Tab-separated table of C-alpha atoms and ligand atoms in Angstrom:
chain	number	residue	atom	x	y	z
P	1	UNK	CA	-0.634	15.951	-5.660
P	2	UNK	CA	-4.341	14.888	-4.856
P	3	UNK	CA	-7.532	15.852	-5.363
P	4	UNK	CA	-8.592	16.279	-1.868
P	5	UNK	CA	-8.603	20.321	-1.785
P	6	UNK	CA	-10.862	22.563	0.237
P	7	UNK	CA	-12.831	24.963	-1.456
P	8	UNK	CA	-14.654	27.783	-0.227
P	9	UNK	CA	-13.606	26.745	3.553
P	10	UNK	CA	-14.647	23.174	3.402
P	11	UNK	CA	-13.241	19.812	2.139
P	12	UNK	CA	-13.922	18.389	-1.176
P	13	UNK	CA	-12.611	14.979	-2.728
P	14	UNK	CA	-12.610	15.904	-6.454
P	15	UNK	CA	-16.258	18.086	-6.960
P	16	UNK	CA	-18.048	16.556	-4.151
P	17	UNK	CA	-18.136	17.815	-0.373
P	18	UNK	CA	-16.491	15.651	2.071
P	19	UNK	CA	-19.684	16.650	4.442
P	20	UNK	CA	-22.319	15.404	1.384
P	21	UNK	CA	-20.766	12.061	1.426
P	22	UNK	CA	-20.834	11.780	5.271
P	23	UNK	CA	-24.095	12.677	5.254
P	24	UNK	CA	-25.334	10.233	3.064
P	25	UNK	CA	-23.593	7.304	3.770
P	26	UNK	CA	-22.912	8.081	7.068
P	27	UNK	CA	-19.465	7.602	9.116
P	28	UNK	CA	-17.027	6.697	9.556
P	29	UNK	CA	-16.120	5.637	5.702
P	30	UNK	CA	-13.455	5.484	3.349
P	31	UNK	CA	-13.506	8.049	0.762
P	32	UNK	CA	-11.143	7.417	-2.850
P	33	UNK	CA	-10.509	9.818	-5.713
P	34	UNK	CA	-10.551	8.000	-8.653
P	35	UNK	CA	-8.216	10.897	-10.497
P	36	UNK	CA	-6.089	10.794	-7.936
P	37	UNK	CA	-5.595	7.074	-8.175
P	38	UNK	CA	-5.166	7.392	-12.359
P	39	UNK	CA	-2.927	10.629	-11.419
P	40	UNK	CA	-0.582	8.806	-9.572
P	41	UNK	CA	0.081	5.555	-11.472
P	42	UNK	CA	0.627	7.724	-14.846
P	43	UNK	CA	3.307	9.480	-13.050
P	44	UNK	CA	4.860	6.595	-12.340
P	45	UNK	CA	4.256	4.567	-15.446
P	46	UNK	CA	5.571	7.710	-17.463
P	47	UNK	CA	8.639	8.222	-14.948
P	48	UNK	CA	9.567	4.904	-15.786
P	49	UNK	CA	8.823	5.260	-19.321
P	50	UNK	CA	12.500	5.027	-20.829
P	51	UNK	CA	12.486	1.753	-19.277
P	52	UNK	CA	9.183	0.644	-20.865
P	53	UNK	CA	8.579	-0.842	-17.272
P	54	UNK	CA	5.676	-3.486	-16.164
P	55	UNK	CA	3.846	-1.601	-13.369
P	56	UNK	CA	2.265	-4.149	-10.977
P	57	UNK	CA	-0.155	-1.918	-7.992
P	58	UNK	CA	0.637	-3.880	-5.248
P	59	UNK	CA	-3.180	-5.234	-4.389
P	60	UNK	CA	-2.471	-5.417	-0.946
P	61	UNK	CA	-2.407	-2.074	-0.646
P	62	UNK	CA	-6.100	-1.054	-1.546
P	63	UNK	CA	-7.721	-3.628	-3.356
P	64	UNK	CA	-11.363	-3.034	-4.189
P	65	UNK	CA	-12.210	-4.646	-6.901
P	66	UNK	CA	-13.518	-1.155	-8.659
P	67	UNK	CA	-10.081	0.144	-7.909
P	68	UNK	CA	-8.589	-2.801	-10.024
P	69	UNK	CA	-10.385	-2.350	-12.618
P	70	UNK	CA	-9.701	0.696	-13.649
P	71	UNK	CA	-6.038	0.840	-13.071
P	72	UNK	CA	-6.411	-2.754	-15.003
P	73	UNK	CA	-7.562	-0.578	-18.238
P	74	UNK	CA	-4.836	1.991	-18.035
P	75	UNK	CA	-3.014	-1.501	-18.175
P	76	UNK	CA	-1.676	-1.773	-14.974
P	77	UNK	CA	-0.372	-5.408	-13.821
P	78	UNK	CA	-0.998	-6.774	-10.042
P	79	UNK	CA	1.206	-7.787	-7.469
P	80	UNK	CA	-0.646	-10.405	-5.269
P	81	UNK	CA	0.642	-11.902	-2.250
P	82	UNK	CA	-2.346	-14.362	-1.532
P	83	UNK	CA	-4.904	-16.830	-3.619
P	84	UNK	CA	-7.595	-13.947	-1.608
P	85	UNK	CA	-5.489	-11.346	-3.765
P	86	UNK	CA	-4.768	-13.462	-6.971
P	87	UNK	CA	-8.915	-14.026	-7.127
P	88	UNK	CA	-9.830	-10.624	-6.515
P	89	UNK	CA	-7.337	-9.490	-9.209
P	90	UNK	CA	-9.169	-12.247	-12.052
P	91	UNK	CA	-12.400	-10.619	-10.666
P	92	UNK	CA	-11.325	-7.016	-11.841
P	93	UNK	CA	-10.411	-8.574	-15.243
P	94	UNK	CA	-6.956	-8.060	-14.458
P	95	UNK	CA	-4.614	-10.027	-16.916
P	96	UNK	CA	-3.090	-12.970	-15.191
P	97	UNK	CA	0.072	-12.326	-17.882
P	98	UNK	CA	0.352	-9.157	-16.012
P	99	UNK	CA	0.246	-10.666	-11.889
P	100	UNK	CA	3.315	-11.546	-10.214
P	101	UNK	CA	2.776	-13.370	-6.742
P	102	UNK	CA	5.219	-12.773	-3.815
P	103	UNK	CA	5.068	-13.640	-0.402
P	104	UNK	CA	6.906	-16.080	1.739
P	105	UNK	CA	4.896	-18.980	2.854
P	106	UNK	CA	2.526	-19.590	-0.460
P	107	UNK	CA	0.798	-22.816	0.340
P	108	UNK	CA	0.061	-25.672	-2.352
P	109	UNK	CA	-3.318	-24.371	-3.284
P	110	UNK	CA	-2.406	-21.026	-3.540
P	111	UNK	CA	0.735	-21.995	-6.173
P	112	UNK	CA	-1.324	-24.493	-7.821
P	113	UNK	CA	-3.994	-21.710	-8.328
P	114	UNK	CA	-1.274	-19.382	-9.552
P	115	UNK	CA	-0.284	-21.774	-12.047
P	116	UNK	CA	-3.849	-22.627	-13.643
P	117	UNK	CA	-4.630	-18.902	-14.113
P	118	UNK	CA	-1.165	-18.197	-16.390
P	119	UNK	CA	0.296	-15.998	-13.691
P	120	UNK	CA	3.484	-13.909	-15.243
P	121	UNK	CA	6.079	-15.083	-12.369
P	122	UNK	CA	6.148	-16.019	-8.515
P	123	UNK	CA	8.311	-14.952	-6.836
P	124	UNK	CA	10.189	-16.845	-5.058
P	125	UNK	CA	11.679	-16.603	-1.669
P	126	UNK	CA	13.619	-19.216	-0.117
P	127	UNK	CA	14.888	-23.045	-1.532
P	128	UNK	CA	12.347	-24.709	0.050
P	129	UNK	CA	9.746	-23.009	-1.862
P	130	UNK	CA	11.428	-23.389	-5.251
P	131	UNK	CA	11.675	-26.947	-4.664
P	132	UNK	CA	7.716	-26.873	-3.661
P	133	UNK	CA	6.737	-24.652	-6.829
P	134	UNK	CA	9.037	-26.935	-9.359
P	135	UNK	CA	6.998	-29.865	-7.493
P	136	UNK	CA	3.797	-28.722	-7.121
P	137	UNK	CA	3.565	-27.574	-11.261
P	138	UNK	CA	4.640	-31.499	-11.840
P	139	UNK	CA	1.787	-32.428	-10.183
P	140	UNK	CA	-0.851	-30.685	-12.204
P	141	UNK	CA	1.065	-31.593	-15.159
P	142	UNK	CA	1.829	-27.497	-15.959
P	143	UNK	CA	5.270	-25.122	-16.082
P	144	UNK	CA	5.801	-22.716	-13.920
P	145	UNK	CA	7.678	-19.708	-14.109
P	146	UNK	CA	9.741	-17.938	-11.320
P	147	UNK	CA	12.115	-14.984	-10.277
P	148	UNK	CA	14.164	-15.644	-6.991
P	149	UNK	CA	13.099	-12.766	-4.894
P	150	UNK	CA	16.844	-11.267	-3.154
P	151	UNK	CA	17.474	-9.912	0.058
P	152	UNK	CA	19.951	-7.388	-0.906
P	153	UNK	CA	20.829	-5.606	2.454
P	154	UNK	CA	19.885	-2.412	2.057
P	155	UNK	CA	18.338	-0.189	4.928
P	156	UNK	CA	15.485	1.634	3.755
P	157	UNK	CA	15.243	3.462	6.781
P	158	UNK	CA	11.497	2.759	7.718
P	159	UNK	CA	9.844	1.555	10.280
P	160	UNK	CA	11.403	-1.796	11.622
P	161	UNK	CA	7.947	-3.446	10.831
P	162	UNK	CA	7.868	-2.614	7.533
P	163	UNK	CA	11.719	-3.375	6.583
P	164	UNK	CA	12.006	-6.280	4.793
P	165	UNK	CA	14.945	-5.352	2.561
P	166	UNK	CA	17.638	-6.124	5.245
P	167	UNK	CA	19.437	-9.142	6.450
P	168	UNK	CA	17.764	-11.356	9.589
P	169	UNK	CA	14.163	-10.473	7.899
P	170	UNK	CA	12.057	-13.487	6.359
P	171	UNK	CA	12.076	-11.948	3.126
P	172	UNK	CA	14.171	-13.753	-0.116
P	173	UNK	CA	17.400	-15.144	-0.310
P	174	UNK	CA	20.345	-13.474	0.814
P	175	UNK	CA	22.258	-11.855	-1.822
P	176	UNK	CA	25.744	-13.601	-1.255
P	177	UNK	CA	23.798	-16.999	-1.248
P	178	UNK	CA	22.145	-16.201	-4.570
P	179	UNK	CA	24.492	-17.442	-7.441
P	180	UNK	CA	24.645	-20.646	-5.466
P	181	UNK	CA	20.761	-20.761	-5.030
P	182	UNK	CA	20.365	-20.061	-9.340
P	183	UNK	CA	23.363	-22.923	-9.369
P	184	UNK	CA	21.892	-25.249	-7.572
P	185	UNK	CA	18.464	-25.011	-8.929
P	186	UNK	CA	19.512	-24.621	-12.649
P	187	UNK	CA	17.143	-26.763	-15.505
P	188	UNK	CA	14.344	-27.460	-12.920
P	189	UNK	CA	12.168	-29.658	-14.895
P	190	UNK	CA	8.626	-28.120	-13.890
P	191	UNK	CA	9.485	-24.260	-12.828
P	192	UNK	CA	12.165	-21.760	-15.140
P	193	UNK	CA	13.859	-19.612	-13.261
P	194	UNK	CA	14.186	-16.254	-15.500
P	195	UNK	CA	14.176	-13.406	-13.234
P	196	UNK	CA	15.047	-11.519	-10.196
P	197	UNK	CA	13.205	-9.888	-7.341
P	198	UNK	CA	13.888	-7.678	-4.600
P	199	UNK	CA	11.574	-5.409	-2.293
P	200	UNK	CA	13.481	-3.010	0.233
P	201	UNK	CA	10.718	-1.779	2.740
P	202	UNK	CA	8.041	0.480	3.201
P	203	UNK	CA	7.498	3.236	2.808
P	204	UNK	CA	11.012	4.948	1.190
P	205	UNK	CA	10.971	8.174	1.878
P	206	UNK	CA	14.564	8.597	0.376
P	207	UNK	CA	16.435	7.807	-3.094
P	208	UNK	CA	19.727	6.058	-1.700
P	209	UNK	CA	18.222	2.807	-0.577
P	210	UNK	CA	16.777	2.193	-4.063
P	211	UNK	CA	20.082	3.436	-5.947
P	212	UNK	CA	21.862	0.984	-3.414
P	213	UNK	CA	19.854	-2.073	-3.993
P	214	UNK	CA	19.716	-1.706	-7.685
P	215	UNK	CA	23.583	-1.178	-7.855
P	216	UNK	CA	23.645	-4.362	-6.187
P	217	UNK	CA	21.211	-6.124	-7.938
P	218	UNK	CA	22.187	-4.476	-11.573
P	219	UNK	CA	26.341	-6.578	-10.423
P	220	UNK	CA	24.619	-9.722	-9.514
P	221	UNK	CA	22.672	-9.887	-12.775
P	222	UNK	CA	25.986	-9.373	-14.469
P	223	UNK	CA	27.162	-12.149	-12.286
P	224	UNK	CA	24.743	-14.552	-12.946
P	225	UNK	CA	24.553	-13.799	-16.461
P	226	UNK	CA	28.334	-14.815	-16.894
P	227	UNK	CA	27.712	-18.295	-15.434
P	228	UNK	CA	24.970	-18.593	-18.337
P	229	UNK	CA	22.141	-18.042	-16.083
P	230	UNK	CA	19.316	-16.218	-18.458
P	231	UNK	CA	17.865	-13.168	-16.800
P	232	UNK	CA	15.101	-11.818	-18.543
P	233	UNK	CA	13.587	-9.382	-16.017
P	234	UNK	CA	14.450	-7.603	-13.103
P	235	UNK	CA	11.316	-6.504	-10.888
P	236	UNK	CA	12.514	-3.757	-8.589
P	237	UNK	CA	9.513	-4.116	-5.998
P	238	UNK	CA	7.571	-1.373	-4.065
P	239	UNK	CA	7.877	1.001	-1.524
P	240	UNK	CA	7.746	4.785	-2.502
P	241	UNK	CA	6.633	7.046	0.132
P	242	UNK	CA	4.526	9.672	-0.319
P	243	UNK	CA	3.715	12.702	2.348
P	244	UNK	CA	1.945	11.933	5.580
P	245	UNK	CA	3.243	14.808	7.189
P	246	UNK	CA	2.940	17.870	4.507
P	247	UNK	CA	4.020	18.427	0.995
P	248	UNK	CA	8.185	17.765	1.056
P	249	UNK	CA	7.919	14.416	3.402
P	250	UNK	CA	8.221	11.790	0.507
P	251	UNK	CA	10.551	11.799	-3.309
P	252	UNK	CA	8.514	12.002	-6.102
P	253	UNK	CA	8.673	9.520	-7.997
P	254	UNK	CA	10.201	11.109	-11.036
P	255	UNK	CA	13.009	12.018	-8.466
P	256	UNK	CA	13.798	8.200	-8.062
P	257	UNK	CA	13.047	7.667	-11.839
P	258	UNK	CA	15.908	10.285	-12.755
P	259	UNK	CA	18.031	8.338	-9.701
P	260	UNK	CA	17.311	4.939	-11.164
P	261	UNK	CA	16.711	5.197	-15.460
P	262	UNK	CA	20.371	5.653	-15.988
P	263	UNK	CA	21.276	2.761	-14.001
P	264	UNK	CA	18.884	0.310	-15.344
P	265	UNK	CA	18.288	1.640	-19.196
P	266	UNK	CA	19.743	-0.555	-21.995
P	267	UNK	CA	19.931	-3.501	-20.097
P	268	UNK	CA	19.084	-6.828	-21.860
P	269	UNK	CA	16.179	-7.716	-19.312
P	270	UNK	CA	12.801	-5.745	-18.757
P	271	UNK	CA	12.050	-3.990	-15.494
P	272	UNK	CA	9.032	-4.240	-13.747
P	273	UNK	CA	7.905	-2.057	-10.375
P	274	UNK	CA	5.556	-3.319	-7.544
P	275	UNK	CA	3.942	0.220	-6.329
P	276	UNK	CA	1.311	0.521	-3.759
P	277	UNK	CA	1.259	2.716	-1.300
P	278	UNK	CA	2.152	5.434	-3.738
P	279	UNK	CA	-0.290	5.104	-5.928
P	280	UNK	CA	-3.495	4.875	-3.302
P	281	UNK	CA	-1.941	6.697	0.103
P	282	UNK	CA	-3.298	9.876	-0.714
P	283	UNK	CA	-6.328	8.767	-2.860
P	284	UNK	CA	-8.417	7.915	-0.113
P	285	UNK	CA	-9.465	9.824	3.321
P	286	UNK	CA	-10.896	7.710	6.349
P	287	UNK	CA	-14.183	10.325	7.527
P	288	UNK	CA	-15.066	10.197	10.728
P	289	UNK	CA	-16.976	12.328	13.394
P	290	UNK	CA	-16.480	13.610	16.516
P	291	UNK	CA	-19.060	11.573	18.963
P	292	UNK	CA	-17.567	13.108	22.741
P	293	UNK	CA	-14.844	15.493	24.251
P	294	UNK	CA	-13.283	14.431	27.868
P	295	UNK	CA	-10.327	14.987	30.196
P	296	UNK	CA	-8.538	12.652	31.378
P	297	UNK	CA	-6.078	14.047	34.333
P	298	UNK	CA	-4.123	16.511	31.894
P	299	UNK	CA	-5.143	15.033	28.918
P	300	UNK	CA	-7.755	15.841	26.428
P	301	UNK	CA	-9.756	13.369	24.492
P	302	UNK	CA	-11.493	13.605	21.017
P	303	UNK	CA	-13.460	10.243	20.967
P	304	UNK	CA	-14.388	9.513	17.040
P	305	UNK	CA	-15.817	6.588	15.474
P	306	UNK	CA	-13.360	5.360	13.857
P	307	UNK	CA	-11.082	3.243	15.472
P	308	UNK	CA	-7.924	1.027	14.966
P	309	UNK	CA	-10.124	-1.421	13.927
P	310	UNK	CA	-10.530	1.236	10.875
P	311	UNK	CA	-7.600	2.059	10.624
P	312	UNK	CA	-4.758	0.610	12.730
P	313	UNK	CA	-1.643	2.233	11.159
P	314	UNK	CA	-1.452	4.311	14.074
P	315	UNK	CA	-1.388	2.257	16.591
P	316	UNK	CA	0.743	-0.803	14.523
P	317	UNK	CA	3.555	1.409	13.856
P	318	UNK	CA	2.683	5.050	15.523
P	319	UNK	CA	2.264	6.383	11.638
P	320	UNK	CA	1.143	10.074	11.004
P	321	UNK	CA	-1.785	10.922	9.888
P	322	UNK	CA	-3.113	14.226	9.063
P	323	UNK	CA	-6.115	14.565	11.143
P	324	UNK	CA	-8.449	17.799	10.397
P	325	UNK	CA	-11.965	19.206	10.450
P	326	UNK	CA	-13.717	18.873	7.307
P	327	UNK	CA	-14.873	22.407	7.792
P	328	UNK	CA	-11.929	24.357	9.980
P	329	UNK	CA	-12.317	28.076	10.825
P	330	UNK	CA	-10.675	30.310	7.991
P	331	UNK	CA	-7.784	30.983	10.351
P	332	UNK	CA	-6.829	26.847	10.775
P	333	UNK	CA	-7.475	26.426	7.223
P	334	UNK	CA	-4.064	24.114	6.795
P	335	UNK	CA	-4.381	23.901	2.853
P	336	UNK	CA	-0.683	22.233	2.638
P	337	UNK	CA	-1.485	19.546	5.768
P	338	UNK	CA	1.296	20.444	7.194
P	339	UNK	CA	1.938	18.640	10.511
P	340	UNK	CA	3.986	22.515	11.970
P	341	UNK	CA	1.173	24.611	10.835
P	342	UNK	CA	0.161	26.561	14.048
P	343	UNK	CA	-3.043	26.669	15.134
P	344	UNK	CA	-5.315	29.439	16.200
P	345	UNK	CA	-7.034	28.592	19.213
P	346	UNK	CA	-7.931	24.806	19.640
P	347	UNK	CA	-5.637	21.989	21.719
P	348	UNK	CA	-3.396	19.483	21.830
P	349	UNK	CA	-5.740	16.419	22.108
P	350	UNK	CA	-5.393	12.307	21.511
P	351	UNK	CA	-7.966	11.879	18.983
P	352	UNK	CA	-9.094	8.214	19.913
P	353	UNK	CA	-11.342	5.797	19.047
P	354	UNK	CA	-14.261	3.938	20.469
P	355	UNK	CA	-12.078	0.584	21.034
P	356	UNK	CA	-11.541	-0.797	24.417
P	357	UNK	CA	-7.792	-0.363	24.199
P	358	UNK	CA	-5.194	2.679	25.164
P	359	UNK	CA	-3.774	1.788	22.162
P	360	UNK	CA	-7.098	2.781	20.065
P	361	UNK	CA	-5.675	6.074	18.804
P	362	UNK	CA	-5.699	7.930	15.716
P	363	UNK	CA	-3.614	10.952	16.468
P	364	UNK	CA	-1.298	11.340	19.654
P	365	UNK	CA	-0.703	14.502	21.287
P	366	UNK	CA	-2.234	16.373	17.891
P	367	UNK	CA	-2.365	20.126	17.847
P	368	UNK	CA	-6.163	20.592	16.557
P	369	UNK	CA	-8.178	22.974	16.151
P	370	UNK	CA	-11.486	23.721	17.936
P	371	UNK	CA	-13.738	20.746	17.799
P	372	UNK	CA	-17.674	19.624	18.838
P	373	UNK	CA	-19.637	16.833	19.059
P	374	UNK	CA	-21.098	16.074	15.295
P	375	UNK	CA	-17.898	17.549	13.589
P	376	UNK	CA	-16.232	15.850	10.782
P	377	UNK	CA	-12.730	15.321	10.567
P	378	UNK	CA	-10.618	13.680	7.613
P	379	UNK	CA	-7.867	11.575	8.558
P	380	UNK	CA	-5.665	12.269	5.455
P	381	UNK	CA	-3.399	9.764	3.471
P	382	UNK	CA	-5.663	6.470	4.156
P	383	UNK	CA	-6.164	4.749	0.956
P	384	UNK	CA	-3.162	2.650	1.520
P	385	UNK	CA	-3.260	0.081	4.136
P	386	UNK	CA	-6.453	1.526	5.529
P	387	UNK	CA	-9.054	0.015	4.502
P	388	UNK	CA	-6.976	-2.983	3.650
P	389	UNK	CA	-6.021	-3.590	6.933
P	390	UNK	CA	-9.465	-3.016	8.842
P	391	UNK	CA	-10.837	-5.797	11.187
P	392	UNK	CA	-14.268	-6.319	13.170
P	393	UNK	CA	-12.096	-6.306	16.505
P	394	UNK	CA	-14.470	-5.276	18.877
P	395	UNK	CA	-17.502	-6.840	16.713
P	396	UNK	CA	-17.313	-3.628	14.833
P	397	UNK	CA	-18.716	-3.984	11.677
P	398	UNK	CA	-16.181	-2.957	8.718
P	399	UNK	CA	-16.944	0.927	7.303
P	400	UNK	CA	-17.655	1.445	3.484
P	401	UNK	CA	-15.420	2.543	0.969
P	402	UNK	CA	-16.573	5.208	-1.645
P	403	UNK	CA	-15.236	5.993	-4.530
P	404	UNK	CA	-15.098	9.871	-6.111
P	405	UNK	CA	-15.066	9.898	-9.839
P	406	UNK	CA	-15.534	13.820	-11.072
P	407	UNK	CA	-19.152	15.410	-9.643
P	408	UNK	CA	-20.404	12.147	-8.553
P	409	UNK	CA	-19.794	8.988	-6.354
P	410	UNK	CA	-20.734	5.448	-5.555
P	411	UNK	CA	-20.647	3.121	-2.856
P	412	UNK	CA	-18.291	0.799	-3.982
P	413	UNK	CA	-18.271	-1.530	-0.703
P	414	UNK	CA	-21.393	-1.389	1.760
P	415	UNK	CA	-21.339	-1.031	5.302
P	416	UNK	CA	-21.535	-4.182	6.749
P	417	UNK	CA	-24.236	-4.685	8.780
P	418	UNK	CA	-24.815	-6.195	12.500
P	419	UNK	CA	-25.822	-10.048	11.093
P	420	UNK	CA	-22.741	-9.825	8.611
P	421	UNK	CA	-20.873	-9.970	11.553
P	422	UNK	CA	-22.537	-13.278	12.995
P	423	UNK	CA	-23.013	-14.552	9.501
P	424	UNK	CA	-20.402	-17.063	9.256
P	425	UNK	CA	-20.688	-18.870	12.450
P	426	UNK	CA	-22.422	-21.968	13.253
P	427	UNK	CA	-24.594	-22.698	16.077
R	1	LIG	N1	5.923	-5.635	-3.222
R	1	LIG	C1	6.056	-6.415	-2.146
R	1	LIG	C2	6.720	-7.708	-2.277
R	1	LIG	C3	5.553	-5.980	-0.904
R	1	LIG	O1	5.703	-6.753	0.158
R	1	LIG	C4	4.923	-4.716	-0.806
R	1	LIG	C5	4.395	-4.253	0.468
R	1	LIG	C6	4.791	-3.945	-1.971
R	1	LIG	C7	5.301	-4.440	-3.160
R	1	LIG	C8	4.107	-2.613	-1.989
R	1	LIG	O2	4.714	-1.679	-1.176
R	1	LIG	P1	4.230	-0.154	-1.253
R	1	LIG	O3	4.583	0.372	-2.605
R	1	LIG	O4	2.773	-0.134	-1.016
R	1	LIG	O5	4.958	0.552	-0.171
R	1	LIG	N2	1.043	-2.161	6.184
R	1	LIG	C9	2.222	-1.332	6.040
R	1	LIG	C10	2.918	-1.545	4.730
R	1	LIG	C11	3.299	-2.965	4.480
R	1	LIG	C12	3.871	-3.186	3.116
R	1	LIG	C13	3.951	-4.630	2.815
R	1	LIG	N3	4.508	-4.925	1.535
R	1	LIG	C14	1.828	0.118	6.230
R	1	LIG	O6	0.666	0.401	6.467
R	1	LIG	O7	2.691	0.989	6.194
């Protein structure tokens, strides 16, 4: 559920027209509902409720600092998986108590930064890095504190890109190495190992991968727990889906919750969950206009401006997005987003962008309807990884992000402008 509806034939993000905000800060931008945001972490902080579960929004996802904030005071935690990420997290006023800090090739700086801010855990992903963390908090003269991040072969049947959950990715320690790993690096002098870690992939559209990982991970505990090892928390990671494609694509979450609560309630350690995608995917919208129409031998072109430079989920892993006017004919109305609804009139058209690459695409062989120069579409289901990942490629400079809050918005990052781009270099 979102707050991107249309009303009266055109698009609104909570009470203010999609068209308004195009108008006035011009496209292509990122658009965010702020209730949607709140909507979706309280579902999953109150699915997970029995549990009393940390939830940690995954920065990476959609990290403007405004963003933080506010989840921050509904007292969210933060995954970060950089010092850029761990910084813009202390900006919000996020509590360090509450970040955990993953990621597989954390350099000195980065862990020594962790350290000095009070960070909850790292998490920790191979033996060479424990050794590095344990030596690196000796040399600052400070503790640090760690969960071994496990590899528990699972498929979460996503996109090979986004798997990390399986065996012969670079994420954690393999599971069957793991009692060996706590073994060997038992009474470290300068890091305690307390906890474990896993993250499957992304995005999970189903339940079994999750029920099969914790299963897993719930008998290793055990395991570990019998050869004296202390495990006081188990953080489950990330990766709910949520619908691209129309309203049944993606579990809610209260569908994993019921999956998951029973096998994880009552345990002796706390749980904690690393969401992103599910709390921002559908609280932001990527706006962008229609600048030309062509043919190319059979194919027809709707060249936008917004490109994979904007967003490149497309073209990175051919992901779905929901492309659609802002203001569609009453007939090609689509309420749902449905990717089968059948249109009335219209084409099948790539809707591209302005980058000098085949591969600049937002939509591939899309059924839309009837579209001019000046329209405005919304490419639905953007707030994750769109924004996040945006680049200058093609000295492009990066859109702005806006953020919805009731009747009203703001500009919560500017456009950047032609000498931000040149800003930085030397000459
Ligand atoms: N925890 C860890 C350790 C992660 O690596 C990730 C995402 C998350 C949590 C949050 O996952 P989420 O709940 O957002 O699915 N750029 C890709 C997604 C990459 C995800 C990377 N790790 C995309 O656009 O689909």
């Amino acid at each position: 559920m979102d707050f991107f509806q249309y009303k009266n034939g055109e698009l609104f993000c909570e009470g203010v027209p999609a068209e308004k905000i195009a108008r006035e800060v011009g496209t292509a931008c990122y658009v965010y509902s702020k209730a949607t945001f709140l909507h979706h972490y309280r579902q999953i902080a109150d699915a997970f409720k029995p549990l009393s579960a940390t939830i940690c929004y995954s920065v990476k996802s959609c990290g403007n600092i405004n963003i933080l904030k506010f989840l921050a005071a509904e007292g969210c935690g933060f995954d970060v998986t950089s010092g850029g990420e761990l910084f813009r997290a202390l900006q919000a006023g996020g509590e360090a108590k509450k970040m955990i800090y993953a990621g597989v090739g954390k350099t000195d700086h980065e862990i020594a930064d962790g350290i000095r801010a009070g960070i909850a855990a790292f998490n920790l992903e191979s033996e060479e890095e424990i050794e590095n963390v344990d030596r690196v908090a000796g040399s600052i003269g400070m503790k640090a504190i760690g969960a071994i991040r496990i590899n528990p072969d699972v498929d979460p049947k996503t996109h090979a890109k986004t798997t990390t959950g399986k065996k012969e990715t670079k994420f954690g320690v393999d599971i069957e190495r793991a009692e060996r790993v706590f073994e060997q690096y038992r009474g470290l002098k300068n890091l305690r190992i307390a906890g474990v870690h896993t993250h499957i992939g992304s995005p999970v559209l189903e339940i079994q991968p999750y029920v099969d990982a914790v299963t897993k991970m719930v008998a290793l505990i055990d395991r570990l727990s019998e050869k004296g090892h202390k495990i006081e928390w188990y953080d489950v990671g990330g990766g709910f889906g949520v619908n691209y494609e129309g309203p049944q694509q993606a579990r809610p979450v209260t569908e994993h919750a019921k999956a998951l609560v029973p096998l994880l309630q009552g345990k002796p350690y706390k749980i904690a969950f690393e969401p992103g995608r599910y709390i921002a995917g559908n609280a932001g919208i990527l706006l962008t206009r229609v600048l030309y129409r062509k043919q190319g031998g059979e194919k027809k072109f709707v060249i936008v401006d917004a490109g994979m430079n904007d967003l490149l989920r497309p073209t990175l892993y051919e992901a779905y997005h929901h492309v659609w006017p802002v203001k569609p004919e009453a007939k090609n109305l689509n309420e749902d987003r449905r990717r089968d609804f059948v249109i009335q009139g219209g084409d099948t058209v790539d809707v591209v962008g302005p980058i000098c690459e085949s591969g600049d695409y937002l939509a591939k062989a899309r059924a839309l309807p009837p579209v001019k120069r000046g329209d405005l579409l919304a490419v639905f289901t953007a707030g994750a990884y769109g924004f996040a990942m945006s680049s200058n490629y093609n000295n492009r400079p990066r859109v702005p992000e806006v953020l919805v809050d009731g009747d009203s918005y703001k500009i919560i990052r500017k456009r950047e402008t032609l000498e931000d781009l040149v800003a930085l270099e030397r000459v």
